PDB file of C-alpha atoms and ligand atoms in Angstrom:
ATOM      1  CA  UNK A1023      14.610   6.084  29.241  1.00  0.00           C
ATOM      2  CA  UNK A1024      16.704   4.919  26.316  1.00  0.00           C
ATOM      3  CA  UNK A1025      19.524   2.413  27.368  1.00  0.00           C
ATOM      4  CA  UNK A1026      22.649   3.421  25.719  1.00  0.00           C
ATOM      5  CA  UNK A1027      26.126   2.971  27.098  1.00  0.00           C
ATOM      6  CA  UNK A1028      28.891   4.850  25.271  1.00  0.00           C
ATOM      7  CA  UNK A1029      32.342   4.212  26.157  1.00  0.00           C
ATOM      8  CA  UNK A1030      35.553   5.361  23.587  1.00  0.00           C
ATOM      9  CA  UNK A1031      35.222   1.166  22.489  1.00  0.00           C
ATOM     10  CA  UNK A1032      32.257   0.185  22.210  1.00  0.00           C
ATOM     11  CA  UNK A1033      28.754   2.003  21.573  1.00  0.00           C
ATOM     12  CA  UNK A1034      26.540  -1.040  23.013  1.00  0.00           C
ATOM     13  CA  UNK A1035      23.362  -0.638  20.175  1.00  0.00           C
ATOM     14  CA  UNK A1036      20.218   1.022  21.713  1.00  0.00           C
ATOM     15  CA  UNK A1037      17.385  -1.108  23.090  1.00  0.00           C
ATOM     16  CA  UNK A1038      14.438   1.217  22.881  1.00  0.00           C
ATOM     17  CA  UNK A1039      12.342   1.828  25.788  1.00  0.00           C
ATOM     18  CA  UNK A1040       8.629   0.678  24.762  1.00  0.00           C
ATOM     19  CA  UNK A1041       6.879   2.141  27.904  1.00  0.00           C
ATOM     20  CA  UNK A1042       4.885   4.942  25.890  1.00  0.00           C
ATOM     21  CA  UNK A1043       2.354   1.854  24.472  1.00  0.00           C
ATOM     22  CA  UNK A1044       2.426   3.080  20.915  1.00  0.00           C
ATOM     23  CA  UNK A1045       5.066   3.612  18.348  1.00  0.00           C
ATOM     24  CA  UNK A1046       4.878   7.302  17.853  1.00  0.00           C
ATOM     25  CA  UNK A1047       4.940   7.910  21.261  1.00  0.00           C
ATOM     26  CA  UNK A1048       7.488   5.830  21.728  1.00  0.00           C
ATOM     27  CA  UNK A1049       9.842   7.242  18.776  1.00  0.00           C
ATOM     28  CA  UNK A1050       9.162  10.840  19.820  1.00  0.00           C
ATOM     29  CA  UNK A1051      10.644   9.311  23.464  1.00  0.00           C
ATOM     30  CA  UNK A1052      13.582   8.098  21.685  1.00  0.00           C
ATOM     31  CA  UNK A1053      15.371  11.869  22.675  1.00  0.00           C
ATOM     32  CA  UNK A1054      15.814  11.535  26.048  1.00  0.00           C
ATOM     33  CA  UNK A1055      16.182  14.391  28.305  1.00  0.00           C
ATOM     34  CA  UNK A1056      14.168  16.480  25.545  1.00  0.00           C
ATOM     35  CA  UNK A1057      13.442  19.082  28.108  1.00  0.00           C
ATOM     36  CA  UNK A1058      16.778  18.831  30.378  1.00  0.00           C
ATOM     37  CA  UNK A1059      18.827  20.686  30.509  1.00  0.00           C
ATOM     38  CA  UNK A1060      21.783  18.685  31.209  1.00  0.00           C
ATOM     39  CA  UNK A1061      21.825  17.130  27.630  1.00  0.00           C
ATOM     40  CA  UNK A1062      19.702  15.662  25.868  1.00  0.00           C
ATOM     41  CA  UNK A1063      20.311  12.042  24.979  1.00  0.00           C
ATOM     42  CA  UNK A1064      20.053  10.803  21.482  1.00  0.00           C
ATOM     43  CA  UNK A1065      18.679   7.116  20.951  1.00  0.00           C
ATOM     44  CA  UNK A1066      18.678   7.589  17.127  1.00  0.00           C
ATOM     45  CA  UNK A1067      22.437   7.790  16.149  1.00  0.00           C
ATOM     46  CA  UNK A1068      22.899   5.611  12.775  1.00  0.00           C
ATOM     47  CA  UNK A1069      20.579   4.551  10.718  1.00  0.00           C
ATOM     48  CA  UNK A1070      20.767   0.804  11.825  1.00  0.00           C
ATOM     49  CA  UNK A1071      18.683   2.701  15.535  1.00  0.00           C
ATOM     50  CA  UNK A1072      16.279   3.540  13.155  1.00  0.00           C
ATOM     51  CA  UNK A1073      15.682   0.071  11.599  1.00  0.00           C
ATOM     52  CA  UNK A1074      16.422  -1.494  15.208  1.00  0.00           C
ATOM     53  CA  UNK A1075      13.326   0.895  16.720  1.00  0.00           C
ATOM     54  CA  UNK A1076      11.221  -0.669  13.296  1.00  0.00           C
ATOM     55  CA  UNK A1077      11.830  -3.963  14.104  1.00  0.00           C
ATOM     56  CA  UNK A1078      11.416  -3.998  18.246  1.00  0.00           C
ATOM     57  CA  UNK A1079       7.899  -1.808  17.636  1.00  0.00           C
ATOM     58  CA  UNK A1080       7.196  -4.148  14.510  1.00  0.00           C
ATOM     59  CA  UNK A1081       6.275  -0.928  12.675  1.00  0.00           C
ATOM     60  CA  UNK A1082       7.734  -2.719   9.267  1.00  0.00           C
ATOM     61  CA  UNK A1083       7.260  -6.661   8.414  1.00  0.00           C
ATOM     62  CA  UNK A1084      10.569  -8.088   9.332  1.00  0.00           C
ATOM     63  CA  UNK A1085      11.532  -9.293   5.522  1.00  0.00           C
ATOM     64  CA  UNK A1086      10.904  -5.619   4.483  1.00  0.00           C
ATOM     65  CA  UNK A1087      13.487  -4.369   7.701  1.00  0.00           C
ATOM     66  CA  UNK A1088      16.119  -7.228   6.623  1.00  0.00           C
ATOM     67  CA  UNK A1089      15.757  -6.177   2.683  1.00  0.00           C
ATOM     68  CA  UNK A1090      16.645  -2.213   3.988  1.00  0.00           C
ATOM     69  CA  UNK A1091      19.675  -3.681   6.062  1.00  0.00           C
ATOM     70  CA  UNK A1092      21.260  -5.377   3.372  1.00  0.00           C
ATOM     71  CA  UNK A1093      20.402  -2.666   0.317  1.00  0.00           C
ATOM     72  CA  UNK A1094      20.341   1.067   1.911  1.00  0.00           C
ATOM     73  CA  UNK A1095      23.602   3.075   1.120  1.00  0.00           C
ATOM     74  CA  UNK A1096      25.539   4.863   3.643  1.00  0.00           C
ATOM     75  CA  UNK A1097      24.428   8.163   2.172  1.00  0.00           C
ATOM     76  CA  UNK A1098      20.622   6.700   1.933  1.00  0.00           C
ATOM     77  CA  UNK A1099      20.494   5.836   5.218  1.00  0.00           C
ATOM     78  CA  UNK A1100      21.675   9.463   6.520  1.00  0.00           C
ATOM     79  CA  UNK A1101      19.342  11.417   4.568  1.00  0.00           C
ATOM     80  CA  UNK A1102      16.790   9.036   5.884  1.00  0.00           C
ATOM     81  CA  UNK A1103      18.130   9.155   9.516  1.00  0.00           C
ATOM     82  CA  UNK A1104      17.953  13.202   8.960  1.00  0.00           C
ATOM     83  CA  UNK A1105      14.342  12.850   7.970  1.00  0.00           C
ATOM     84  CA  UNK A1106      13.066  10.561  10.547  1.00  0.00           C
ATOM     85  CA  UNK A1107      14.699  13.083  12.991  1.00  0.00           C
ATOM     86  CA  UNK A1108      12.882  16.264  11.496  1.00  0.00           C
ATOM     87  CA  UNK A1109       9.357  14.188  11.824  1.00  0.00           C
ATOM     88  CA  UNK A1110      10.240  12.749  15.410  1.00  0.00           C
ATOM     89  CA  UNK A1111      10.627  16.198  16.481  1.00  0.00           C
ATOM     90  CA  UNK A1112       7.640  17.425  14.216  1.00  0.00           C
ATOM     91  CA  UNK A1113       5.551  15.284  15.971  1.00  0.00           C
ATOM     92  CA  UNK A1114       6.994  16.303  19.504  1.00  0.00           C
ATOM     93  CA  UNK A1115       6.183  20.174  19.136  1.00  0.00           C
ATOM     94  CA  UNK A1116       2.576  19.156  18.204  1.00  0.00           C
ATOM     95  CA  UNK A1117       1.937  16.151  20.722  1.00  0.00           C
ATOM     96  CA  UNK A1118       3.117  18.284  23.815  1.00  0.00           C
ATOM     97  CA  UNK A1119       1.045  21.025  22.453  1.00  0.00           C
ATOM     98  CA  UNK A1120      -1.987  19.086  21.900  1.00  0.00           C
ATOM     99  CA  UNK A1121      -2.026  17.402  25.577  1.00  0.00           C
ATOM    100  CA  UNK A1122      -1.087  20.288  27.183  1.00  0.00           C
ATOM    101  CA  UNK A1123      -3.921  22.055  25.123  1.00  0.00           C
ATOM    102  CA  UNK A1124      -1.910  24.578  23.132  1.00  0.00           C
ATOM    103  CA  UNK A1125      -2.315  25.148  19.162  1.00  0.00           C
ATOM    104  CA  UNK A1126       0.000  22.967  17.506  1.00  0.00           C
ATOM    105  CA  UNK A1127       2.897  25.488  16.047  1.00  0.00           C
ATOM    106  CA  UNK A1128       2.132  25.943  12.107  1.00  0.00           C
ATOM    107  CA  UNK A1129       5.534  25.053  10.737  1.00  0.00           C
ATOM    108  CA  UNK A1130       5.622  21.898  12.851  1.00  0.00           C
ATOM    109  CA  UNK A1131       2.219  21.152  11.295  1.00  0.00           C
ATOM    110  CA  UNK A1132       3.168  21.803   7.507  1.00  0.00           C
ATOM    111  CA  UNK A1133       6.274  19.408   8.259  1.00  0.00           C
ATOM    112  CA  UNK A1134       3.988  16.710   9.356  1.00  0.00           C
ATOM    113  CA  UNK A1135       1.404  17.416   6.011  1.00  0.00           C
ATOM    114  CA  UNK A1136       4.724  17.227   4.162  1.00  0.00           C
ATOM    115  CA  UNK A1137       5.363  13.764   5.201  1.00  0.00           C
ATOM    116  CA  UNK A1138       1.622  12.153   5.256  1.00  0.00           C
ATOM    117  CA  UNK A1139       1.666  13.111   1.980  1.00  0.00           C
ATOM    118  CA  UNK A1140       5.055  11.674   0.584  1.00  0.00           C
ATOM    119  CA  UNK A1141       4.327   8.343   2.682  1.00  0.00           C
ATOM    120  CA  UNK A1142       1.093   7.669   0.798  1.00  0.00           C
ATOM    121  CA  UNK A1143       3.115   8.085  -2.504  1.00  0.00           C
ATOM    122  CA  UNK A1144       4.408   4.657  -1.534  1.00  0.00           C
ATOM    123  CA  UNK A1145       1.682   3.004  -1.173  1.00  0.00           C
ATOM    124  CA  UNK A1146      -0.874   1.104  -3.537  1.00  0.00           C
ATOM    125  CA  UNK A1147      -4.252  -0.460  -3.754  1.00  0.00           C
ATOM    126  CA  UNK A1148      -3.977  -4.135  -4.470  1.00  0.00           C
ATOM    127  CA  UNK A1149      -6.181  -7.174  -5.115  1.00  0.00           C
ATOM    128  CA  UNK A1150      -5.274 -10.074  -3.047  1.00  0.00           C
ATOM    129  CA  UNK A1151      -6.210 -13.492  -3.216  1.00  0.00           C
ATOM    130  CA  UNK A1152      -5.252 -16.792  -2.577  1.00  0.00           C
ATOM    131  CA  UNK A1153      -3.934 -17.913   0.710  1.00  0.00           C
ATOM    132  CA  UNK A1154      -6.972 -19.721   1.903  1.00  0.00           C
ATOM    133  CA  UNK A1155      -8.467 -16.391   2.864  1.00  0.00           C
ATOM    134  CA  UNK A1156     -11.253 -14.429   1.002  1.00  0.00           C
ATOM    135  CA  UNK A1157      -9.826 -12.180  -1.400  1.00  0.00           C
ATOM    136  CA  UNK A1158     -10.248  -8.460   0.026  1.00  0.00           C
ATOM    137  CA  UNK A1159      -8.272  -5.148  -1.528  1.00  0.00           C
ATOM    138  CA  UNK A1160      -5.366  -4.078   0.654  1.00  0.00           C
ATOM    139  CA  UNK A1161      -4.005  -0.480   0.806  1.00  0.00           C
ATOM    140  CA  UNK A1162      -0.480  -1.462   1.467  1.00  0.00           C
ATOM    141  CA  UNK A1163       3.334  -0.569   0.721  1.00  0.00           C
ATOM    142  CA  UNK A1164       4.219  -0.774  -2.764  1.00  0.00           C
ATOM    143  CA  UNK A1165       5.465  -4.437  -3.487  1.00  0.00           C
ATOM    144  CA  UNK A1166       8.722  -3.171  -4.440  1.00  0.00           C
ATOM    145  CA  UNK A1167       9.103  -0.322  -1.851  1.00  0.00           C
ATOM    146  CA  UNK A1168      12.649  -0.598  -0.435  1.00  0.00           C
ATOM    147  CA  UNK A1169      13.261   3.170   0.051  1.00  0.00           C
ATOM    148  CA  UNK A1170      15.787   3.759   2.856  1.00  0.00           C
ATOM    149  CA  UNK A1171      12.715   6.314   4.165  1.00  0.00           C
ATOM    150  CA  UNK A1172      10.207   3.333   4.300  1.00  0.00           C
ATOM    151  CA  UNK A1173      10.406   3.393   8.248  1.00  0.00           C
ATOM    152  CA  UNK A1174      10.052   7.079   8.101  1.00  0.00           C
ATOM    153  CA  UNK A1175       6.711   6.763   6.134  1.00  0.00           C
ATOM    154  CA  UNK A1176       5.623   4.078   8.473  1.00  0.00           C
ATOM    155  CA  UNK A1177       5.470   6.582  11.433  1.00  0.00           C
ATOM    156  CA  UNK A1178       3.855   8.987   9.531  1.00  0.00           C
ATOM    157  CA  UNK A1179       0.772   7.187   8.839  1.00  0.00           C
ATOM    158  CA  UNK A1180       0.956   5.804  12.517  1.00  0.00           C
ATOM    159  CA  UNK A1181       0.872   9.038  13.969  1.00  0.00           C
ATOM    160  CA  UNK A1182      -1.684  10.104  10.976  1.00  0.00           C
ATOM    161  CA  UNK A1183      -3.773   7.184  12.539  1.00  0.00           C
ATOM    162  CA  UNK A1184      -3.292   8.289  16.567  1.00  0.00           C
ATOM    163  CA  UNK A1185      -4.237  11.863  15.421  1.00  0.00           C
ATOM    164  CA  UNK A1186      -7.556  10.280  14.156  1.00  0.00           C
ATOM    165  CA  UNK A1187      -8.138   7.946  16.633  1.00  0.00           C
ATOM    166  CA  UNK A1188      -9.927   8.679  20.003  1.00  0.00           C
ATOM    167  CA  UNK A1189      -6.470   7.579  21.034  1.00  0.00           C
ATOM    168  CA  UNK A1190      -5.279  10.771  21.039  1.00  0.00           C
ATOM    169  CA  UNK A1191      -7.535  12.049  23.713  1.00  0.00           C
ATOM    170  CA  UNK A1192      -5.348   9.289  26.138  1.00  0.00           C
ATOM    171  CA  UNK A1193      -2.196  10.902  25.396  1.00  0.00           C
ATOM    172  CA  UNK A1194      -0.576  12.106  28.835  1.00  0.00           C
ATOM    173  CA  UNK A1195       3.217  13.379  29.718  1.00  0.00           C
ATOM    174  CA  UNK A1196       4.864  11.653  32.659  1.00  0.00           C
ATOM    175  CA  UNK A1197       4.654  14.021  35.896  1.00  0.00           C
ATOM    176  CA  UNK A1198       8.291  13.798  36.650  1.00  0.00           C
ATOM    177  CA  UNK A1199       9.883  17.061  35.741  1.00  0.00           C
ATOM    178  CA  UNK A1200      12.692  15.345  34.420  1.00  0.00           C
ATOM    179  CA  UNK A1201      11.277  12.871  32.185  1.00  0.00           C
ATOM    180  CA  UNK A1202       8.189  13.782  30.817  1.00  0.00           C
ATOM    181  CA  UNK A1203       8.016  11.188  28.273  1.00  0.00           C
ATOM    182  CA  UNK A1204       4.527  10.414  26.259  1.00  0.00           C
ATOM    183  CA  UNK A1205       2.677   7.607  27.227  1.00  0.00           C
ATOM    184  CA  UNK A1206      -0.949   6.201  26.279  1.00  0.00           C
ATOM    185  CA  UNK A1207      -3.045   6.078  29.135  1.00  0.00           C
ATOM    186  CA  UNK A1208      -4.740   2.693  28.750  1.00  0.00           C
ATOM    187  CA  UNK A1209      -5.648   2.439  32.496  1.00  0.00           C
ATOM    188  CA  UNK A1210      -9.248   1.748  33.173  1.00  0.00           C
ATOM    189  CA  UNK A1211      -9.343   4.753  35.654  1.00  0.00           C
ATOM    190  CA  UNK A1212      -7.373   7.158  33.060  1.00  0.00           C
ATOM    191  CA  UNK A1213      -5.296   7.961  36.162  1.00  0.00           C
ATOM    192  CA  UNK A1214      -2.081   7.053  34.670  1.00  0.00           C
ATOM    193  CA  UNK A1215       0.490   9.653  35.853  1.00  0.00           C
ATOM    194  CA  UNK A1216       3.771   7.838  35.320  1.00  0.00           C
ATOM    195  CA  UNK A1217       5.825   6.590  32.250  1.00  0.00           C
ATOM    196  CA  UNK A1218       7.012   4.234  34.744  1.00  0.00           C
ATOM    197  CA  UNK A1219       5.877   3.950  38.349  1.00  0.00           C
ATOM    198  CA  UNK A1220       9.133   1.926  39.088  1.00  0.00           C
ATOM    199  CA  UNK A1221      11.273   5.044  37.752  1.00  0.00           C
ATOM    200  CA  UNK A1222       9.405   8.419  37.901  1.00  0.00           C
ATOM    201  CA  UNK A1223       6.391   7.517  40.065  1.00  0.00           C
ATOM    202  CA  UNK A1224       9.055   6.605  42.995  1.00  0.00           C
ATOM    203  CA  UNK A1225      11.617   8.901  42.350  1.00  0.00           C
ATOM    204  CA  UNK A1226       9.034  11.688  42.599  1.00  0.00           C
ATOM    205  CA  UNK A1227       7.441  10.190  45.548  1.00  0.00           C
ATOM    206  CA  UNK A1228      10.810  10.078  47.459  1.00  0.00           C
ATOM    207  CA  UNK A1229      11.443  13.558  46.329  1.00  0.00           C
ATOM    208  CA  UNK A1230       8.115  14.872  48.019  1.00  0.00           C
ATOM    209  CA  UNK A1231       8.629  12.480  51.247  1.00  0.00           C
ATOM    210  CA  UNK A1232      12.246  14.710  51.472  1.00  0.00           C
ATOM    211  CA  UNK A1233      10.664  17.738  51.035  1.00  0.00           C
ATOM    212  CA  UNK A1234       8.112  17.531  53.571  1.00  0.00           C
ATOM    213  CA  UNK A1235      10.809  16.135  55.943  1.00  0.00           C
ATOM    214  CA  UNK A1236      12.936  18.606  55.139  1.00  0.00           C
ATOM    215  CA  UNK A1237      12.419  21.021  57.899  1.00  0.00           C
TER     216      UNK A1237
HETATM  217 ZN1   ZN B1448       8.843   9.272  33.341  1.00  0.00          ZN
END
């Protein structure tokens, strides 16, 4: 769950929960409470959440996350705050519908084309040598790539990647009716049932324990 305290003084900055094991999974976590509801809570408020969730999941190269802090406009950064919202929640309709094996809703799928697409637009084929190492072409960000989106792009082609990868198959939703966060099940056993055993696996556990004492 994300950690945010809000008080009418001070908004403490959000220190992402990592427990999903991969960054999309992670970033689609990052709305808290998705299915509550109580009230959902938001871990990506400014912009600067955005870049913080970048730098803690090393998505970006930190010189590239530094450059964005010190060069992105106000305006920039909300447009690009907008659009990393509209993919997170893209990528939410189609994850939940893929592991609960349910056809991915259309729209959410031409919203997720829409962004593979634009990220590889920023991204070239270069020749690199030097370095002690053997020279090798890279497909990488554009050398002078310092859109305020360049974060935004970066999930894309990680969750382009998990949707290719076998990965995907290990994608599970945490049992707790409350939570249900994504996780990747890495377990050896593929028995993982919990985004955190400490958190949902004993709260659920104490809730079945009342229930059957109940009477
Ligand atoms: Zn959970």
């Amino acid at each position: 769950m994300v950690s945010a305290t809000n008080t009418t003084t001070l908004v403490k900055p959000v220190i992402f929960d990592l427990c999903g094991g991969h960054p999309v999974l992670d970033f689609v976590n990052s709305l808290d409470n998705r299915f509550n509801s109580r009230g959902r809570i938001e871990g990506l408020r400014g912009y600067d959440d955005l870049l913080r969730f970048a730098r803690q999941t090393q998505l970006l190269e930190s010189a590239r996350i530094a450059q964005l802090e010190r060069t992105v406009t106000p305006a920039a950064g909300k447009r690009a705050l907008r659009a990393a919202r509209a993919v997170r929640e893209a990528l939410a309709a189609t994850l939940y519908a893929v592991v609960g094996g349910r056809a991915p809703p259309a729209d959410d799928l031409q919203t997720l084309e829409r962004f593979f697409h634009a990220a590889d637009r920023h991204r070239e084929l270069r020749w690199l040598q030097g370095g002690g190492e053997r020279p090798a072409l890279v497909w990488s960000w554009r050398r002078d790539e310092g859109g305020a989106e360049l974060p935004v792009h970066a999930l894309a082609l990680a969750a382009r990647d998990l949707f290719a990868s076998p990965e995907i198959g290990r994608v599970r939703t945490c049992e707790a009716e409350t939570c249900r966060w994504l996780f990747l099940d890495t377990s050896k056993s593929h028995t993982r049932r919990w985004c955190k055993m400490k958190v949902c696996g004993n709260r659920m556990k104490a809730r079945r324990y009342q229930t059957r004492h109940s009477d």
